[in-house]
Tab-separated table of C-alpha atoms in Angstrom:
chain	number	residue	atom	x	y	z
A	633	UNK	CA	-80.396	-247.098	162.193
A	634	UNK	CA	-81.913	-244.760	164.748
A	635	UNK	CA	-83.318	-241.297	164.474
A	636	UNK	CA	-82.125	-239.251	167.406
A	637	UNK	CA	-83.113	-235.631	167.816
A	638	UNK	CA	-82.218	-233.411	170.707
A	639	UNK	CA	-83.223	-229.839	171.301
A	640	UNK	CA	-80.977	-227.070	172.458
A	641	UNK	CA	-81.362	-225.469	175.845
A	642	UNK	CA	-84.702	-223.761	175.241
A	643	UNK	CA	-87.231	-223.463	178.033
A	644	UNK	CA	-88.682	-226.950	178.483
A	645	UNK	CA	-92.163	-227.564	177.156
A	646	UNK	CA	-94.776	-229.147	179.365
A	647	UNK	CA	-96.257	-231.960	177.315
A	648	UNK	CA	-99.179	-234.208	178.256
A	649	UNK	CA	-97.535	-237.531	177.464
A	650	UNK	CA	-100.856	-239.410	177.472
A	651	UNK	CA	-102.293	-237.115	174.811
A	652	UNK	CA	-99.041	-237.217	172.843
A	653	UNK	CA	-98.974	-241.023	172.949
A	654	UNK	CA	-102.541	-241.148	171.602
A	655	UNK	CA	-101.619	-238.713	168.810
A	656	UNK	CA	-98.545	-240.760	167.911
A	657	UNK	CA	-100.535	-243.989	167.977
A	658	UNK	CA	-102.954	-242.459	165.476
A	659	UNK	CA	-100.085	-241.149	163.312
A	660	UNK	CA	-98.250	-244.458	163.016
A	661	UNK	CA	-98.784	-247.338	160.645
A	662	UNK	CA	-98.920	-250.489	162.725
A	663	UNK	CA	-99.408	-254.032	161.481
A	664	UNK	CA	-101.605	-254.945	164.436
A	665	UNK	CA	-103.618	-253.091	167.071
A	666	UNK	CA	-101.503	-252.028	170.030
A	667	UNK	CA	-102.788	-252.346	173.580
A	668	UNK	CA	-101.970	-249.985	176.448
A	669	UNK	CA	-99.485	-251.181	179.043
A	670	UNK	CA	-99.889	-250.383	182.710
A	671	UNK	CA	-97.487	-247.580	183.613
A	672	UNK	CA	-95.634	-249.680	186.211
A	673	UNK	CA	-95.186	-252.480	183.654
A	674	UNK	CA	-93.852	-250.001	181.096
A	675	UNK	CA	-91.402	-248.449	183.571
A	676	UNK	CA	-90.013	-251.901	184.354
A	677	UNK	CA	-90.019	-253.116	180.753
A	678	UNK	CA	-87.960	-250.156	179.594
A	679	UNK	CA	-85.769	-250.028	182.737
A	680	UNK	CA	-86.647	-246.410	183.431
A	681	UNK	CA	-84.929	-244.363	186.091
A	682	UNK	CA	-86.834	-243.320	189.183
A	683	UNK	CA	-88.970	-240.257	188.534
A	684	UNK	CA	-89.762	-241.209	184.935
A	685	UNK	CA	-93.354	-241.232	183.701
A	686	UNK	CA	-94.338	-243.505	180.822
A	687	UNK	CA	-97.277	-244.128	178.529
A	688	UNK	CA	-96.767	-247.214	176.391
A	689	UNK	CA	-98.548	-249.471	173.945
A	690	UNK	CA	-97.430	-252.878	172.724
A	691	UNK	CA	-98.448	-255.473	170.212
A	692	UNK	CA	-99.146	-259.108	170.863
A	693	UNK	CA	-95.498	-260.098	171.088
A	694	UNK	CA	-95.708	-261.908	167.766
A	695	UNK	CA	-94.647	-258.591	166.257
A	696	UNK	CA	-92.010	-256.180	167.502
A	697	UNK	CA	-94.343	-253.212	167.339
A	698	UNK	CA	-94.514	-250.823	170.262
A	699	UNK	CA	-94.938	-247.171	171.068
A	700	UNK	CA	-93.837	-245.400	174.234
A	701	UNK	CA	-93.602	-241.804	175.387
A	702	UNK	CA	-91.544	-240.936	178.452
A	703	UNK	CA	-91.143	-237.862	180.605
A	704	UNK	CA	-87.872	-238.150	182.494
A	705	UNK	CA	-86.821	-236.301	185.629
A	706	UNK	CA	-83.941	-234.565	183.821
A	707	UNK	CA	-82.284	-234.235	180.424
A	708	UNK	CA	-79.480	-236.482	181.692
A	709	UNK	CA	-82.065	-239.156	182.558
A	710	UNK	CA	-83.559	-238.768	179.064
A	711	UNK	CA	-80.124	-239.215	177.477
A	712	UNK	CA	-79.523	-242.331	179.571
A	713	UNK	CA	-82.946	-243.705	178.617
A	714	UNK	CA	-82.225	-243.185	174.909
A	715	UNK	CA	-79.010	-245.180	175.306
A	716	UNK	CA	-80.866	-247.921	177.175
A	717	UNK	CA	-83.596	-248.054	174.512
A	718	UNK	CA	-80.989	-248.316	171.744
A	719	UNK	CA	-79.320	-251.227	173.544
A	720	UNK	CA	-82.700	-252.882	174.130
A	721	UNK	CA	-83.584	-252.469	170.462
A	722	UNK	CA	-80.315	-254.129	169.386
A	723	UNK	CA	-81.114	-257.063	171.674
A	724	UNK	CA	-84.582	-257.313	170.163
A	725	UNK	CA	-83.089	-257.353	166.643
A	726	UNK	CA	-80.999	-260.368	167.676
A	727	UNK	CA	-84.013	-262.075	169.277
A	728	UNK	CA	-86.359	-261.480	166.352
A	729	UNK	CA	-83.708	-262.574	163.835
A	730	UNK	CA	-84.383	-266.158	164.849
A	731	UNK	CA	-87.902	-265.771	166.259
A	732	UNK	CA	-89.610	-263.739	163.529
A	733	UNK	CA	-87.147	-262.372	160.932
A	734	UNK	CA	-89.890	-260.433	159.129
A	735	UNK	CA	-89.976	-258.041	162.121
A	736	UNK	CA	-86.274	-257.149	161.960
A	737	UNK	CA	-86.675	-254.317	159.395
A	738	UNK	CA	-89.159	-252.622	161.747
A	739	UNK	CA	-86.620	-252.785	164.564
A	740	UNK	CA	-83.825	-251.571	162.300
A	741	UNK	CA	-85.898	-248.482	161.429
A	742	UNK	CA	-87.121	-247.885	164.986
A	743	UNK	CA	-87.658	-244.296	166.036
A	744	UNK	CA	-85.861	-243.385	169.250
A	745	UNK	CA	-85.759	-239.646	169.807
A	746	UNK	CA	-85.490	-237.191	172.648
A	747	UNK	CA	-86.267	-233.559	173.196
A	748	UNK	CA	-85.396	-232.118	176.586
A	749	UNK	CA	-86.842	-234.466	179.211
A	750	UNK	CA	-89.091	-236.293	176.708
A	751	UNK	CA	-88.259	-239.521	174.900
A	752	UNK	CA	-90.247	-241.279	172.188
A	753	UNK	CA	-89.847	-244.892	171.108
A	754	UNK	CA	-91.733	-246.334	168.155
A	755	UNK	CA	-91.393	-249.625	166.316
A	756	UNK	CA	-93.935	-249.799	163.511
A	757	UNK	CA	-94.514	-250.755	159.905
A	758	UNK	CA	-93.904	-247.083	159.076
A	759	UNK	CA	-92.643	-244.596	161.682
A	760	UNK	CA	-92.603	-241.513	159.425
A	761	UNK	CA	-95.970	-240.187	160.645
A	762	UNK	CA	-94.932	-240.750	164.245
A	763	UNK	CA	-91.630	-238.941	163.644
A	764	UNK	CA	-93.432	-235.923	162.149
A	765	UNK	CA	-96.023	-235.776	164.927
A	766	UNK	CA	-93.375	-236.138	167.659
A	767	UNK	CA	-91.126	-233.471	166.160
A	768	UNK	CA	-94.096	-231.145	165.821
A	769	UNK	CA	-95.217	-231.691	169.431
A	770	UNK	CA	-91.782	-231.623	171.035
A	771	UNK	CA	-90.005	-229.107	168.830
């Protein structure tokens, strides 16, 4: 169950993804503190296309929790990234089903949304605050 939002063809906003990621981190309810990932690690982890910028935070690995904000080079790249993140999330559901089943509901309610060239991924105890903050920032 994914939340996917896409904007129409309005003029693209210019969003500071670092500031947005911090705002989203504060808005979410996470079961453990998340640590920042190096940008190059995040780009590889999420299999981002060339030209994508990423700001990401992850938990210890014992939980499935993570938060990432991406600025893609085009709307097509953002659409492709959303698809990739959905596939990755399904794989993680399968992995956590045997590894740590208590995390599966978080993955099943993951927030994966896009607006123009921006993509947000959040796996948390409660993503509702993150969803509201992302929709407000990205339109």
